[in-house]
mmCIF file of C-alpha atoms in Angstrom:
data_model
loop_
_atom_site.group_PDB
_atom_site.id
_atom_site.type_symbol
_atom_site.label_atom_id
_atom_site.label_comp_id
_atom_site.label_asym_id
_atom_site.label_seq_id
_atom_site.Cartn_x
_atom_site.Cartn_y
_atom_site.Cartn_z
ATOM 1 C CA MET A 1 0.000 0.000 0.000
ATOM 2 C CA ILE A 2 1.293 3.454 -0.947
ATOM 3 C CA ARG A 3 1.116 6.259 1.630
ATOM 4 C CA LEU A 4 1.856 9.962 1.378
ATOM 5 C CA ASN A 5 3.148 11.489 4.622
ATOM 6 C CA GLU A 6 4.536 14.849 5.560
ATOM 7 C CA LEU A 7 8.309 14.625 6.072
ATOM 8 C CA SER A 8 9.429 14.064 9.655
ATOM 9 C CA PRO A 9 12.839 15.412 10.768
ATOM 10 C CA ASN A 10 14.316 11.919 11.164
ATOM 11 C CA GLU A 11 13.613 11.188 7.468
ATOM 12 C CA LEU A 12 15.881 13.950 6.163
ATOM 13 C CA SER A 13 18.814 11.580 5.547
ATOM 14 C CA SER A 14 16.557 9.353 3.416
ATOM 15 C CA LEU A 15 15.736 12.374 1.256
ATOM 16 C CA ARG A 16 19.434 13.091 0.738
ATOM 17 C CA TYR A 17 20.063 9.453 -0.152
ATOM 18 C CA LEU A 18 17.314 9.527 -2.804
ATOM 19 C CA LYS A 19 18.513 12.854 -4.227
ATOM 20 C CA ASN A 20 22.044 11.459 -4.596
ATOM 21 C CA LEU A 21 21.040 8.388 -6.635
ATOM 22 C CA PHE A 22 22.824 8.549 -10.001
ATOM 23 C CA TYR A 23 19.691 8.305 -12.147
ATOM 24 C CA VAL A 24 18.007 11.014 -10.058
ATOM 25 C CA ARG A 25 20.970 13.391 -10.358
ATOM 26 C CA ARG A 26 21.140 12.744 -14.102
ATOM 27 C CA ASN A 27 17.604 14.174 -14.474
ATOM 28 C CA SER A 28 18.027 17.035 -11.977
ATOM 29 C CA LEU A 29 18.883 20.670 -12.527
ATOM 30 C CA ASN A 30 21.541 20.264 -9.827
ATOM 31 C CA ASN A 31 23.325 17.029 -10.704
ATOM 32 C CA LYS A 32 26.101 17.191 -8.105
ATOM 33 C CA VAL A 33 26.391 14.806 -5.142
ATOM 34 C CA ILE A 34 25.155 16.552 -2.005
ATOM 35 C CA SER A 35 27.099 16.119 1.248
ATOM 36 C CA ILE A 36 25.414 15.660 4.616
ATOM 37 C CA ASN A 37 26.493 19.136 5.715
ATOM 38 C CA GLU A 38 25.285 20.784 2.495
ATOM 39 C CA HIS A 39 21.927 19.051 2.816
ATOM 40 C CA LYS A 40 21.449 20.023 6.464
ATOM 41 C CA MET A 41 22.433 23.620 5.725
ATOM 42 C CA TRP A 42 20.084 23.801 2.713
ATOM 43 C CA PHE A 43 17.232 22.361 4.748
ATOM 44 C CA ASN A 44 17.776 24.690 7.726
ATOM 45 C CA ILE A 45 17.886 27.751 5.479
ATOM 46 C CA ASN A 46 14.774 26.749 3.499
ATOM 47 C CA LYS A 47 12.631 24.726 5.933
ATOM 48 C CA ASN A 48 10.056 27.495 6.387
ATOM 49 C CA LYS A 49 9.500 27.610 2.610
ATOM 50 C CA LEU A 50 9.252 23.850 2.077
ATOM 51 C CA ILE A 51 6.419 21.372 2.206
ATOM 52 C CA ILE A 52 7.723 17.843 1.676
ATOM 53 C CA TYR A 53 5.732 14.637 1.433
ATOM 54 C CA THR A 54 7.362 11.233 1.450
ATOM 55 C CA ILE A 55 5.937 8.463 -0.689
ATOM 56 C CA GLN A 56 6.082 5.220 1.263
ATOM 57 C CA SER A 57 5.495 1.563 0.504
ATOM 58 C CA ASN A 58 5.598 -0.932 3.379
ATOM 59 C CA ASN A 59 7.148 1.719 5.673
ATOM 60 C CA ARG A 60 9.966 2.308 3.151
ATOM 61 C CA ILE A 61 10.474 5.739 1.592
ATOM 62 C CA ILE A 62 10.360 5.221 -2.168
ATOM 63 C CA GLY A 63 10.108 8.843 -3.263
ATOM 64 C CA TYR A 64 9.134 12.353 -2.338
ATOM 65 C CA ILE A 65 7.153 15.362 -3.489
ATOM 66 C CA ARG A 66 8.508 18.759 -2.511
ATOM 67 C CA TYR A 67 6.840 22.139 -2.791
ATOM 68 C CA ASP A 68 9.081 25.213 -2.572
ATOM 69 C CA LYS A 69 7.081 28.282 -1.629
ATOM 70 C CA ILE A 70 7.666 31.296 -3.866
ATOM 71 C CA ASN A 71 4.908 33.370 -2.228
ATOM 72 C CA ASN A 72 1.490 32.680 -0.666
ATOM 73 C CA GLN A 73 -0.048 31.208 -3.809
ATOM 74 C CA ASN A 74 2.937 30.140 -5.935
ATOM 75 C CA TYR A 75 5.068 27.031 -5.471
ATOM 76 C CA TYR A 76 7.684 25.052 -7.342
ATOM 77 C CA LEU A 77 6.998 21.321 -7.576
ATOM 78 C CA ASN A 78 9.876 18.852 -7.301
ATOM 79 C CA TYR A 79 9.472 15.075 -7.149
ATOM 80 C CA MET A 80 11.221 11.743 -7.511
ATOM 81 C CA LEU A 81 10.433 8.054 -7.267
ATOM 82 C CA ILE A 82 12.930 5.210 -7.081
ATOM 83 C CA ARG A 83 13.308 3.311 -10.320
ATOM 84 C CA GLU A 84 11.714 0.017 -9.258
ATOM 85 C CA PHE A 85 8.378 1.826 -8.813
ATOM 86 C CA HIS A 86 8.414 3.624 -12.190
ATOM 87 C CA GLY A 87 5.618 2.860 -14.655
ATOM 88 C CA LYS A 88 3.042 2.005 -11.980
ATOM 89 C CA ARG A 89 1.228 5.364 -11.900
ATOM 90 C CA ILE A 90 2.361 5.832 -8.305
ATOM 91 C CA MET A 91 3.862 9.260 -8.900
ATOM 92 C CA LYS A 92 0.843 10.576 -10.773
ATOM 93 C CA GLN A 93 -1.545 9.468 -8.025
ATOM 94 C CA SER A 94 0.799 10.722 -5.300
ATOM 95 C CA ILE A 95 1.083 14.163 -6.879
ATOM 96 C CA ILE A 96 -2.699 14.397 -7.252
ATOM 97 C CA SER A 97 -3.076 13.473 -3.552
ATOM 98 C CA SER A 98 -0.432 16.032 -2.623
ATOM 99 C CA PHE A 99 -2.383 18.775 -4.469
ATOM 100 C CA LYS A 100 -5.308 18.195 -2.110
ATOM 101 C CA LYS A 101 -3.092 18.162 0.993
ATOM 102 C CA LEU A 102 -1.290 21.326 -0.113
ATOM 103 C CA LYS A 103 -4.513 23.261 -0.717
ATOM 104 C CA ILE A 104 -5.878 22.250 2.685
ATOM 105 C CA LYS A 105 -2.606 23.051 4.452
ATOM 106 C CA GLN A 106 -2.311 26.462 2.789
ATOM 107 C CA ASN A 107 -6.027 27.248 3.125
ATOM 108 C CA HIS A 108 -6.381 28.771 -0.358
ATOM 109 C CA ASN A 109 -9.071 28.380 -2.989
ATOM 110 C CA PHE A 110 -6.403 28.063 -5.659
ATOM 111 C CA LEU A 111 -2.624 27.828 -5.986
ATOM 112 C CA PHE A 112 -0.220 28.084 -8.897
ATOM 113 C CA LEU A 113 2.344 25.323 -9.274
ATOM 114 C CA ASN A 114 5.475 25.605 -11.382
ATOM 115 C CA ALA A 115 7.658 22.703 -12.449
ATOM 116 C CA ILE A 116 10.958 22.713 -14.291
ATOM 117 C CA THR A 117 12.219 19.657 -16.130
ATOM 118 C CA LEU A 118 15.215 19.015 -18.332
ATOM 119 C CA LEU A 119 14.498 18.709 -22.051
ATOM 120 C CA VAL A 120 15.964 15.191 -21.962
ATOM 121 C CA ASN A 121 13.673 14.073 -19.119
ATOM 122 C CA ILE A 122 10.859 12.802 -21.313
ATOM 123 C CA LYS A 123 9.139 10.825 -18.524
ATOM 124 C CA SER A 124 8.761 13.942 -16.378
ATOM 125 C CA THR A 125 7.519 15.975 -19.334
ATOM 126 C CA ARG A 126 4.884 13.317 -20.071
ATOM 127 C CA LEU A 127 3.837 13.137 -16.425
ATOM 128 C CA LEU A 128 3.416 16.900 -16.136
ATOM 129 C CA LYS A 129 1.300 16.950 -19.299
ATOM 130 C CA LYS A 130 -0.876 14.099 -17.944
ATOM 131 C CA LEU A 131 -1.353 16.203 -14.805
ATOM 132 C CA ASP A 132 -2.561 19.087 -17.015
ATOM 133 C CA PHE A 133 0.467 21.298 -16.503
ATOM 134 C CA ARG A 134 0.862 23.805 -19.318
ATOM 135 C CA LEU A 135 4.214 24.392 -20.974
ATOM 136 C CA ILE A 136 4.886 28.117 -20.591
ATOM 137 C CA GLU A 137 8.558 28.463 -21.462
ATOM 138 C CA THR A 138 11.392 26.598 -23.148
ATOM 139 C CA LYS A 139 14.934 27.574 -22.221
ATOM 140 C CA ASP A 140 18.316 26.190 -23.247
ATOM 141 C CA SER A 141 18.177 22.837 -21.488
ATOM 142 C CA HIS A 142 14.861 22.862 -19.641
ATOM 143 C CA LEU A 143 11.110 23.367 -19.836
ATOM 144 C CA LEU A 144 8.945 25.383 -17.448
ATOM 145 C CA PHE A 145 5.399 24.173 -16.780
ATOM 146 C CA ARG A 146 2.575 25.779 -14.800
ATOM 147 C CA LYS A 147 -0.738 24.617 -13.375
ATOM 148 C CA LYS A 148 -3.509 26.195 -11.334
ATOM 149 C CA ILE A 149 -5.005 23.937 -8.677
#
């Protein structure tokens, strides 16, 4: 059974582990390995602007969905799922569930979500289109999508 939970402080190292997987870094805007200290510092600086949900299967973290707050009604969406769970519609359903949780948590009638993906990350581009994100900009190596929820 798949569960979506808000990140607890003791799960932060699991997030770093997932972010540092080679195939995750290959499809990320920042593709460098992140040290423990860098990750802790990043989290402490940004924690008030972040909403992070872990995707869990049998009490194992298999992915995450992160919202970075730009302002009260605008967020950046970031997500990942470990490879063995790809192609099972888990991420699509998890993101849809996270939309509902985010709207309730932020107590707004609507929010704008932005997502950036690399041009070469075809799976992410397809997923965002299936979630009704609209392509609003193409830059050198990436695409910017937007959605109102």
